Short mmCIF file of C-alpha atoms in Angstrom, two decimals:
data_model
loop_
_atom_site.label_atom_id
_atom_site.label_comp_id
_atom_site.label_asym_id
_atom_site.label_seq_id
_atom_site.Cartn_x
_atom_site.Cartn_y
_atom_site.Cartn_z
CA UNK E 1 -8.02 42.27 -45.08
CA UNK E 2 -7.23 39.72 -46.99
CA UNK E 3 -6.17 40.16 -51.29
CA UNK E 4 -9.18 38.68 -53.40
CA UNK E 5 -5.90 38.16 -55.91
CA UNK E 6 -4.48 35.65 -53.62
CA UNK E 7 -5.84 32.26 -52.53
CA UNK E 8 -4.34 29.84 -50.25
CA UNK E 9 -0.99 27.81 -51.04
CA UNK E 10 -3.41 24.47 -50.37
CA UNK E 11 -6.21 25.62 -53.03
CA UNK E 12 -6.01 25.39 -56.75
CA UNK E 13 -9.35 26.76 -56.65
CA UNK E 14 -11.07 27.32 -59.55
CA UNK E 15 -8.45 26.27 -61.81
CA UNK E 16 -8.88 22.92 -60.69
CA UNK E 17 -12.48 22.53 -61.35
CA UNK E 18 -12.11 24.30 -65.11
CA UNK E 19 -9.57 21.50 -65.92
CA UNK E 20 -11.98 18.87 -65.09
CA UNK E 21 -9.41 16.41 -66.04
CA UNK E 22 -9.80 12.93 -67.48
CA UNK E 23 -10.44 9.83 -64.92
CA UNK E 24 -8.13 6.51 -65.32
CA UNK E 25 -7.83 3.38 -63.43
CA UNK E 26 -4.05 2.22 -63.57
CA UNK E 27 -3.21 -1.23 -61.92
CA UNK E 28 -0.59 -2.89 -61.25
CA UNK E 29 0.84 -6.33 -60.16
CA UNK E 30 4.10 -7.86 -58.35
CA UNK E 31 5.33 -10.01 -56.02
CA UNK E 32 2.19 -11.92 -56.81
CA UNK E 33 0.05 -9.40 -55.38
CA UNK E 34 -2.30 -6.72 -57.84
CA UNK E 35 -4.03 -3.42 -57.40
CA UNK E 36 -5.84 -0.45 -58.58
CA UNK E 37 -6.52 2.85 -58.15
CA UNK E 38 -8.56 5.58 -59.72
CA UNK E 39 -6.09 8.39 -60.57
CA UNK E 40 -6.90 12.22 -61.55
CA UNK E 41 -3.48 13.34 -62.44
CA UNK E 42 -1.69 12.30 -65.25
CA UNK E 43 -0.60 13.57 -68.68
CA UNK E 44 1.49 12.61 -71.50
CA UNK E 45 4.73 14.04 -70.95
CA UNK E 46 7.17 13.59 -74.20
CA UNK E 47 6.36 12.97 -77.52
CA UNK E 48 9.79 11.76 -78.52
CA UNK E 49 10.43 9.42 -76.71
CA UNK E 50 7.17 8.84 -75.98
CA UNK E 51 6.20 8.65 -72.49
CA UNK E 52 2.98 8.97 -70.39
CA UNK E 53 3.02 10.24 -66.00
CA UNK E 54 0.42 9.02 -63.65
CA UNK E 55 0.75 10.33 -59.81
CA UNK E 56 -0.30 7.55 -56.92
CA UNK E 57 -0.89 8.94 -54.19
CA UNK E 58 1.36 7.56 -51.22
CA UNK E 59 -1.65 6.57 -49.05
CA UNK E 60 -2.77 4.21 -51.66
CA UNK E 61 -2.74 0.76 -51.67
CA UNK E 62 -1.86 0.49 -55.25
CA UNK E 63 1.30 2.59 -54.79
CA UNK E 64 3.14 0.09 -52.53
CA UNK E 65 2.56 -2.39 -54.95
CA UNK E 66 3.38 -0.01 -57.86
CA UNK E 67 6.50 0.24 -56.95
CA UNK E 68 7.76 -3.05 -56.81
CA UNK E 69 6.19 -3.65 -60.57
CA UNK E 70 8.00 -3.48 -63.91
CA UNK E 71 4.75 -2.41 -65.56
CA UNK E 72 1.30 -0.25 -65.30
CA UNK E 73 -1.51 -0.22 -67.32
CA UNK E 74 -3.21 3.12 -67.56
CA UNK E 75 -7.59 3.01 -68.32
CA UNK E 76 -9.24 5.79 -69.93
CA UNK E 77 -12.40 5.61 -68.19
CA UNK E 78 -15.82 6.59 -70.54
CA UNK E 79 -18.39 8.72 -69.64
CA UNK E 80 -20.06 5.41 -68.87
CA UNK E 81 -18.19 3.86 -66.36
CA UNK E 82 -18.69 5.67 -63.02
CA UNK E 83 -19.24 2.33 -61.28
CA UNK E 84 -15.64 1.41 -62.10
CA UNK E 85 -14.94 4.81 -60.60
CA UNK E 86 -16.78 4.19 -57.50
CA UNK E 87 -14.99 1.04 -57.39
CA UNK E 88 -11.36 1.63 -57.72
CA UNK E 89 -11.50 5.31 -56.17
CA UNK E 90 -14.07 4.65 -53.22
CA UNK E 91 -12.86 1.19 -51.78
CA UNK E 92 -9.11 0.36 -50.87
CA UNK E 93 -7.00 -2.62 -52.59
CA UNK E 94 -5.91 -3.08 -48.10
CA UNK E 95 -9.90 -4.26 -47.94
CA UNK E 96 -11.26 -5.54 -50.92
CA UNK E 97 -9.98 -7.49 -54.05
CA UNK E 98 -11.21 -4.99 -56.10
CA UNK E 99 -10.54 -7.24 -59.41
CA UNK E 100 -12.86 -10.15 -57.90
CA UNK E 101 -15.85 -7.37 -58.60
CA UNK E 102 -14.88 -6.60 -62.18
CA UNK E 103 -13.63 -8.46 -65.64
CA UNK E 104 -10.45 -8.16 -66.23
CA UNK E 105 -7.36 -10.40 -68.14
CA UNK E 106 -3.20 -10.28 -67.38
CA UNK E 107 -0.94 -8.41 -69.21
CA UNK E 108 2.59 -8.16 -69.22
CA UNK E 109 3.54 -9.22 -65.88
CA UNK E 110 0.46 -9.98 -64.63
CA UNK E 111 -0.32 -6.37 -64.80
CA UNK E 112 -4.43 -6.37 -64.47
CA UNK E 113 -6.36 -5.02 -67.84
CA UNK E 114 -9.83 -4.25 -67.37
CA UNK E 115 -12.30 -6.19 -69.98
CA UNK E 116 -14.95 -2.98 -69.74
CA UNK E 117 -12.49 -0.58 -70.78
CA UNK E 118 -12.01 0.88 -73.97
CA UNK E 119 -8.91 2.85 -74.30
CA UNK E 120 -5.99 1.99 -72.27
CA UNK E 121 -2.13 1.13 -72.87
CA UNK E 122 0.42 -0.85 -70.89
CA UNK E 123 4.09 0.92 -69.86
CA UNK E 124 6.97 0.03 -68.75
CA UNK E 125 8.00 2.02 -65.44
CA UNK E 126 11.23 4.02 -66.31
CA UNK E 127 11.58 6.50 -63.92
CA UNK E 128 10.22 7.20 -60.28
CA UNK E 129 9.41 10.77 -59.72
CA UNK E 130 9.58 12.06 -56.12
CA UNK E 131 8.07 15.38 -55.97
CA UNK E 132 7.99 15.88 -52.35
CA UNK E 133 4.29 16.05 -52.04
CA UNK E 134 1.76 13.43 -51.24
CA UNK E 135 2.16 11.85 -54.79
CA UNK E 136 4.59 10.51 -56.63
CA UNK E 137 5.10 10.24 -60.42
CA UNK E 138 5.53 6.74 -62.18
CA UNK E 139 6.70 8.09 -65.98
CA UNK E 140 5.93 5.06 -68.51
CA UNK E 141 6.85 4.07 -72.55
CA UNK E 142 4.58 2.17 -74.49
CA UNK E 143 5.49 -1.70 -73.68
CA UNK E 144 3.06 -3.12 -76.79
CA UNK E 145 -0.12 -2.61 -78.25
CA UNK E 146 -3.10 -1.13 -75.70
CA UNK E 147 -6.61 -0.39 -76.92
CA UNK E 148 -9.07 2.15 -78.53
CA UNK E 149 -11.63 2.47 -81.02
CA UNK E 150 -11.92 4.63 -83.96
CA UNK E 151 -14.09 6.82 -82.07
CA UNK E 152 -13.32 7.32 -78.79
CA UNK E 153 -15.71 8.11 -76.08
CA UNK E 154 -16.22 11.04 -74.21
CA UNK E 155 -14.02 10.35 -70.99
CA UNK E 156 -15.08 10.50 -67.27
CA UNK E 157 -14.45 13.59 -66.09
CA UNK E 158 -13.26 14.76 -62.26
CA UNK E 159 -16.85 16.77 -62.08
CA UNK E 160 -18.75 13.61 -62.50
CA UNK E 161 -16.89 11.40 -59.64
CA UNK E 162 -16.22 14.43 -57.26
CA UNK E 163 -18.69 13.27 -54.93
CA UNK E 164 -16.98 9.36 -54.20
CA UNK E 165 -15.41 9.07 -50.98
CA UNK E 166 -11.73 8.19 -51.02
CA UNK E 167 -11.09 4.55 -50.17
CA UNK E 168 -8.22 5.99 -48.32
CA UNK E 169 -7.02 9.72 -47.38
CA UNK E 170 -5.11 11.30 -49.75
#
């Protein structure tokens, strides 16, 4: 019989559902080429120097061109904005120009930042993490000034875009 205690090595369970982390959009651009991607897991990750993860999954469109690109912008997406959500997490960068369906303006590089979005920065890619799962880490410092009011809103949550259908496996 199985231990109730024990769950299996592929499951975070319940733990991942009582997180319910934040929802961001992080794009990129190089070699004349731009994507995003909806993203679930990221976190700051030093306060001094500051720095900022985000894991890509390495199915995803938006990682190939990721990794060629000197800078990402990371998008706090609001409570509002599960249409972005649907678009960025539920259709692939391989099949549509996802930025031809949404406002958006260059940063540095070229680096896509969204119009609709409220709270977002722009960092420069130091480091590469290879974990050895099916994501990989992209740790970023500040590169200028990024976005947010006084007040932010209430971010998108992982509970309310559970139910999109990957653009892509993960």
């Amino acid at each position: 019989m199985p231990d109730p205690d024990q769950q299996p090595a592929s499951d975070l369970g319940g733990f991942a559902e009582a997180v319910d982390g934040t929802m961001y959009v992080v794009t990129a651009a190089a070699g004349g080429r731009r994507a995003g991607c909806l993203v679930g897991f990221a976190s700051q990750c030093s306060i001094e120097p500051p720095r900022f993860v985000v894991w890509l999954s390495t199915a995803n469109h938006t990682y190939d061109v990721a990794r060629a690109a000197r800078h990402l912008t990371v998008h706090v997406l609001g409570r509002d904005q599960r249409a972005l959500a649907e678009l960025f997490g539920g259709l692939t960068g391989d099949d549509v120009d996802k930025f031809a369906r949404t406002a958006w303006r260059p940063g540095p590089d070229g680096c896509p930042v969204l119009s609709d979005v409220r709270v977002w920065f722009t960092g420069r890619v130091e480091l590469v993490v290879e974990a050895g799962g099916d994501h990989v880490g992209f740790v970023l410092s500040p590169a200028g000034p990024g976005a947010g009011p006084a007040e932010p809103p209430g971010p998108l949550r992982f509970g309310a875009v559970r139910d999109v259908d990957a653009g892509h496996p993960a």
